CSV table of C-alpha atoms in Angstrom, one decimal:
chain,number,residue,atom,x,y,z
A,1,ASP,CA,-22.6,-5.0,2.4
A,2,GLY,CA,-25.0,-2.6,1.6
A,3,GLY,CA,-28.5,-3.2,-0.4
A,4,ILE,CA,-32.3,-3.1,-0.1
A,5,THR,CA,-34.1,-6.2,1.8
A,6,GLN,CA,-37.3,-7.3,1.3
A,7,SER,CA,-39.2,-10.0,2.8
A,8,PRO,CA,-40.6,-12.4,3.0
A,9,LYS,CA,-39.8,-13.7,-0.6
A,10,TYR,CA,-43.2,-15.1,-1.1
A,11,LEU,CA,-46.7,-14.1,0.1
A,12,PHE,CA,-49.8,-15.7,0.2
A,13,ARG,CA,-52.6,-14.3,1.7
A,14,LYS,CA,-56.8,-14.8,1.4
A,15,GLU,CA,-59.1,-12.9,0.2
A,16,GLY,CA,-60.0,-9.9,2.5
A,17,GLN,CA,-56.9,-10.0,4.4
A,18,ASN,CA,-54.6,-7.4,5.0
A,19,VAL,CA,-50.6,-7.3,4.0
A,20,THR,CA,-47.5,-5.7,5.0
A,21,LEU,CA,-44.4,-6.1,2.9
A,22,SER,CA,-41.4,-5.1,3.8
A,23,CYS,CA,-38.6,-3.2,2.5
A,24,GLU,CA,-35.8,-2.1,4.2
A,25,GLN,CA,-32.3,-0.2,3.0
A,26,ASN,CA,-28.6,0.4,4.9
A,27,LEU,CA,-27.4,2.7,2.0
A,28,ASN,CA,-28.9,6.4,3.2
A,29,HIS,CA,-30.6,6.5,0.6
A,30,ASP,CA,-33.4,9.7,1.0
A,31,ALA,CA,-35.8,8.2,-1.3
A,32,MET,CA,-37.4,5.0,-1.0
A,33,TYR,CA,-40.0,3.7,-4.0
A,34,TRP,CA,-42.8,0.6,-4.0
A,35,TYR,CA,-43.7,-0.8,-7.7
A,36,ARG,CA,-46.2,-3.6,-9.1
A,37,GLN,CA,-45.0,-5.6,-11.6
A,38,ASP,CA,-47.4,-7.8,-13.8
A,39,PRO,CA,-46.2,-9.6,-17.1
A,40,GLY,CA,-46.0,-7.4,-20.3
A,41,GLN,CA,-46.4,-4.1,-18.0
A,42,GLY,CA,-43.3,-3.2,-16.8
A,43,LEU,CA,-42.7,-1.5,-13.5
A,44,ARG,CA,-45.8,1.1,-12.4
A,45,LEU,CA,-45.3,3.5,-9.3
A,46,ILE,CA,-47.8,3.0,-6.1
A,47,TYR,CA,-46.3,4.8,-4.1
A,48,TYR,CA,-43.0,6.6,-2.9
A,49,SER,CA,-41.5,9.0,-0.4
A,50,GLN,CA,-38.5,11.2,-0.6
A,51,ILE,CA,-38.0,12.3,3.2
A,52,VAL,CA,-39.2,10.5,6.4
A,53,ASN,CA,-43.2,11.1,7.4
A,54,ASP,CA,-44.0,12.1,3.9
A,55,PHE,CA,-45.2,10.1,1.2
A,56,GLN,CA,-46.7,10.3,-2.8
A,57,LYS,CA,-49.3,8.4,-4.4
A,58,GLY,CA,-47.9,6.8,-7.4
A,59,ASP,CA,-50.0,5.9,-10.5
A,60,ILE,CA,-52.2,3.1,-8.7
A,61,ALA,CA,-52.0,4.2,-5.3
A,62,GLU,CA,-55.9,2.9,-4.6
A,63,GLY,CA,-55.8,-0.5,-2.4
A,64,TYR,CA,-52.6,0.0,-0.8
A,65,SER,CA,-51.1,1.9,1.8
A,66,VAL,CA,-47.5,3.1,3.5
A,67,SER,CA,-45.5,4.1,5.5
A,68,ARG,CA,-42.1,6.1,6.1
A,69,GLU,CA,-40.9,6.2,10.4
A,70,LYS,CA,-37.4,5.6,9.9
A,71,LYS,CA,-35.2,6.3,7.0
A,72,GLU,CA,-34.2,2.8,6.4
A,73,SER,CA,-38.0,1.2,6.1
A,74,PHE,CA,-40.7,1.7,3.7
A,75,PRO,CA,-43.4,-1.0,4.4
A,76,LEU,CA,-46.3,-1.4,2.0
A,77,THR,CA,-49.8,-2.0,3.1
A,78,VAL,CA,-51.8,-4.3,0.8
A,79,THR,CA,-55.3,-4.1,2.0
A,80,SER,CA,-58.5,-5.7,1.6
A,81,ALA,CA,-59.5,-3.3,-1.0
A,82,GLN,CA,-57.2,-3.6,-3.4
A,83,LYS,CA,-59.1,-5.7,-5.8
A,84,ASN,CA,-56.4,-8.0,-7.8
A,85,PRO,CA,-53.5,-8.3,-6.0
A,86,THR,CA,-52.0,-11.4,-7.5
A,87,ALA,CA,-48.1,-9.2,-8.3
A,88,PHE,CA,-44.7,-9.3,-8.2
A,89,TYR,CA,-43.6,-6.1,-6.3
A,90,LEU,CA,-40.2,-4.2,-5.9
A,91,CYS,CA,-39.2,-1.8,-3.5
A,92,ALA,CA,-36.5,0.7,-4.9
A,93,SER,CA,-33.9,3.5,-3.0
A,94,SER,CA,-32.3,6.2,-4.4
A,95,SER,CA,-30.3,9.3,-3.0
A,96,MET,CA,-31.4,13.1,-3.7
A,97,ALA,CA,-28.7,14.5,-4.6
A,98,SER,CA,-29.3,18.4,-6.1
A,99,GLY,CA,-32.8,17.5,-4.4
A,100,ARG,CA,-33.7,15.8,-7.3
A,101,ALA,CA,-34.5,11.8,-7.7
A,102,ASN,CA,-32.4,12.0,-10.4
A,103,ASN,CA,-30.2,9.1,-9.7
A,104,GLU,CA,-30.3,5.8,-10.2
A,105,GLN,CA,-32.5,3.8,-8.4
A,106,PHE,CA,-31.4,0.3,-6.4
A,107,PHE,CA,-33.9,-2.5,-6.1
A,108,GLY,CA,-34.7,-5.3,-4.2
A,109,PRO,CA,-35.4,-8.7,-4.9
A,110,GLY,CA,-38.7,-8.4,-4.8
A,111,THR,CA,-41.7,-9.6,-3.1
A,112,ARG,CA,-44.7,-12.3,-5.1
A,113,LEU,CA,-48.0,-11.8,-3.9
A,114,THR,CA,-50.6,-14.5,-4.3
A,115,VAL,CA,-54.1,-14.4,-3.2
A,116,LEU,CA,-55.8,-17.7,-2.6
B,1,ALA,CA,-45.9,14.2,-21.5
B,2,GLN,CA,-43.3,11.7,-20.4
B,3,SER,CA,-42.6,9.0,-21.6
B,4,VAL,CA,-40.5,5.7,-22.9
B,5,THR,CA,-41.8,3.4,-25.3
B,6,GLN,CA,-39.7,-0.1,-25.6
B,7,PRO,CA,-41.5,-1.5,-29.0
B,8,ASP,CA,-40.1,-5.2,-29.3
B,9,ILE,CA,-42.0,-7.0,-26.4
B,10,HIS,CA,-39.9,-10.1,-27.2
B,11,ILE,CA,-36.6,-10.4,-29.5
B,12,THR,CA,-34.4,-13.5,-29.8
B,13,VAL,CA,-30.9,-14.0,-30.8
B,14,SER,CA,-28.7,-16.6,-31.2
B,15,GLU,CA,-25.0,-16.7,-28.9
B,16,GLY,CA,-22.6,-14.8,-30.1
B,17,ALA,CA,-25.2,-12.2,-31.9
B,18,SER,CA,-25.1,-8.7,-32.3
B,19,LEU,CA,-27.8,-7.3,-30.5
B,20,GLU,CA,-29.8,-4.3,-30.5
B,21,LEU,CA,-32.8,-3.2,-28.4
B,22,ARG,CA,-34.8,0.2,-29.1
B,23,CYS,CA,-35.8,2.7,-26.6
B,24,ASN,CA,-37.6,6.2,-28.1
B,25,TYR,CA,-38.4,8.4,-25.5
B,26,SER,CA,-40.2,11.7,-24.1
B,27,TYR,CA,-39.4,14.9,-22.6
B,28,GLY,CA,-38.9,18.4,-23.2
B,29,ALA,CA,-35.6,18.9,-21.7
B,30,THR,CA,-32.5,16.9,-21.6
B,31,PRO,CA,-33.1,13.5,-20.4
B,32,TYR,CA,-31.3,11.3,-18.0
B,33,LEU,CA,-31.8,8.1,-19.3
B,34,PHE,CA,-31.2,3.7,-18.0
B,35,TRP,CA,-31.1,0.9,-18.6
B,36,TYR,CA,-31.9,-1.9,-16.6
B,37,VAL,CA,-32.1,-5.7,-16.6
B,38,GLN,CA,-34.0,-8.3,-14.7
B,39,SER,CA,-33.5,-11.8,-14.1
B,40,PRO,CA,-36.4,-13.6,-14.2
B,41,GLY,CA,-38.4,-13.8,-10.2
B,42,GLN,CA,-35.1,-11.2,-9.5
B,43,GLY,CA,-34.8,-7.5,-8.6
B,44,LEU,CA,-33.3,-4.6,-11.4
B,45,GLN,CA,-29.7,-4.2,-11.7
B,46,LEU,CA,-28.9,-1.0,-13.5
B,47,LEU,CA,-26.8,-1.3,-16.6
B,48,LEU,CA,-26.1,1.5,-17.6
B,49,LYS,CA,-27.0,5.2,-17.6
B,50,TYR,CA,-26.6,8.7,-19.5
B,51,PHE,CA,-27.0,12.0,-17.7
B,52,SER,CA,-24.6,14.2,-20.2
B,53,GLY,CA,-21.9,14.7,-21.9
B,54,ASP,CA,-20.4,11.6,-24.6
B,55,THR,CA,-23.3,10.7,-26.3
B,56,LEU,CA,-22.2,6.7,-26.6
B,57,VAL,CA,-22.3,5.6,-23.1
B,58,GLN,CA,-20.4,2.0,-21.3
B,59,GLY,CA,-22.6,-0.2,-18.8
B,60,ILE,CA,-21.4,-3.4,-17.2
B,61,LYS,CA,-21.1,-7.1,-19.2
B,62,GLY,CA,-20.5,-5.7,-22.4
B,63,PHE,CA,-23.6,-3.3,-23.2
B,64,GLU,CA,-23.3,0.2,-24.7
B,65,ALA,CA,-25.8,2.3,-25.5
B,66,GLU,CA,-25.8,6.0,-27.5
B,67,PHE,CA,-28.1,9.3,-27.3
B,68,LYS,CA,-29.2,10.5,-29.8
B,69,ARG,CA,-31.7,13.5,-29.6
B,70,SER,CA,-32.4,14.1,-33.1
B,71,GLN,CA,-34.2,10.2,-32.7
B,72,SER,CA,-35.5,10.3,-29.5
B,73,SER,CA,-33.8,7.2,-29.0
B,74,PHE,CA,-31.3,5.4,-26.5
B,75,ASN,CA,-31.2,2.4,-27.8
B,76,LEU,CA,-28.7,-0.4,-26.0
B,77,ARG,CA,-26.3,-2.6,-27.7
B,78,LYS,CA,-23.9,-5.5,-26.9
B,79,PRO,CA,-21.6,-6.8,-30.0
B,80,SER,CA,-21.9,-10.5,-29.4
B,81,VAL,CA,-24.7,-11.8,-26.7
B,82,HIS,CA,-23.7,-15.1,-24.3
B,83,TRP,CA,-26.7,-16.9,-22.7
B,84,SER,CA,-26.4,-15.6,-19.7
B,85,ASP,CA,-28.1,-12.1,-21.1
B,86,ALA,CA,-31.3,-13.7,-21.4
B,87,ALA,CA,-33.7,-11.3,-19.3
B,88,GLU,CA,-36.1,-8.5,-19.6
B,89,TYR,CA,-34.2,-5.3,-20.1
B,90,PHE,CA,-36.0,-2.4,-19.0
B,91,CYS,CA,-35.0,1.0,-20.5
B,92,ALA,CA,-35.8,4.2,-18.3
B,93,VAL,CA,-36.3,8.4,-18.1
B,94,VAL,CA,-36.1,10.7,-14.8
B,95,GLY,CA,-39.4,12.6,-14.6
B,96,ALA,CA,-39.9,15.8,-12.8
B,97,SER,CA,-40.2,13.8,-9.5
B,98,LYS,CA,-39.8,9.9,-9.8
B,99,ILE,CA,-39.0,7.8,-13.0
B,100,ILE,CA,-40.7,6.1,-16.0
B,101,PHE,CA,-40.3,2.5,-16.8
B,102,GLY,CA,-40.3,1.6,-20.5
B,103,SER,CA,-42.6,-1.8,-20.5
B,104,GLY,CA,-39.1,-4.1,-21.1
B,105,THR,CA,-38.1,-6.3,-23.9
B,106,ARG,CA,-37.3,-10.0,-22.9
B,107,LEU,CA,-34.6,-11.4,-25.0
B,108,SER,CA,-34.5,-15.0,-25.1
B,109,ILE,CA,-31.0,-16.7,-26.7
B,110,ARG,CA,-30.8,-19.5,-29.2
B,111,PRO,CA,-28.0,-22.2,-28.5
């Protein structure tokens, strides 16, 4: 089955620790995205990548880092600099037909991060 | 600036009743528009999309949406809701290099 997987489903972190959220897709999509979701605020874009070894900051990139060494993988690291990291994190991917990110995004099941 | 507004934070309808969720967008050119649904603790699933052509778009699960350029709207409708439709619904518009999501409308179903 083609799709996007995220792991772990639940993650607990102590203050001051970095944690890495995994996102893998086997849809052969060029573009991948990370969103943060808080109650009542919808989805906010953290980082996105349209090609391997390249990525762009989204609206709330501070305190986060990403890498895109493989087309299939786009891990997100939540660093200790992120002051309020408790949230639901969603990864998504899309094709880049016609060179534009105008195609539907496919979402993973999400990771719920809680800071203790 | 590109934006999406979903004016209703929470809507409750009776099972079997009709549903309309509102979405207004701001975009200079012809927009590409989506409606997604999210069950609690899950990712988002695409219900339908509008790129061009017929302004009435049919989606999965019996949903449809109508694009009205004059009103900058893309409202989601369903003639008869089922208890399983209880979820959060997001409208989205494609921007220059990313998709912009509305803040969502939570739908509750009254038995």
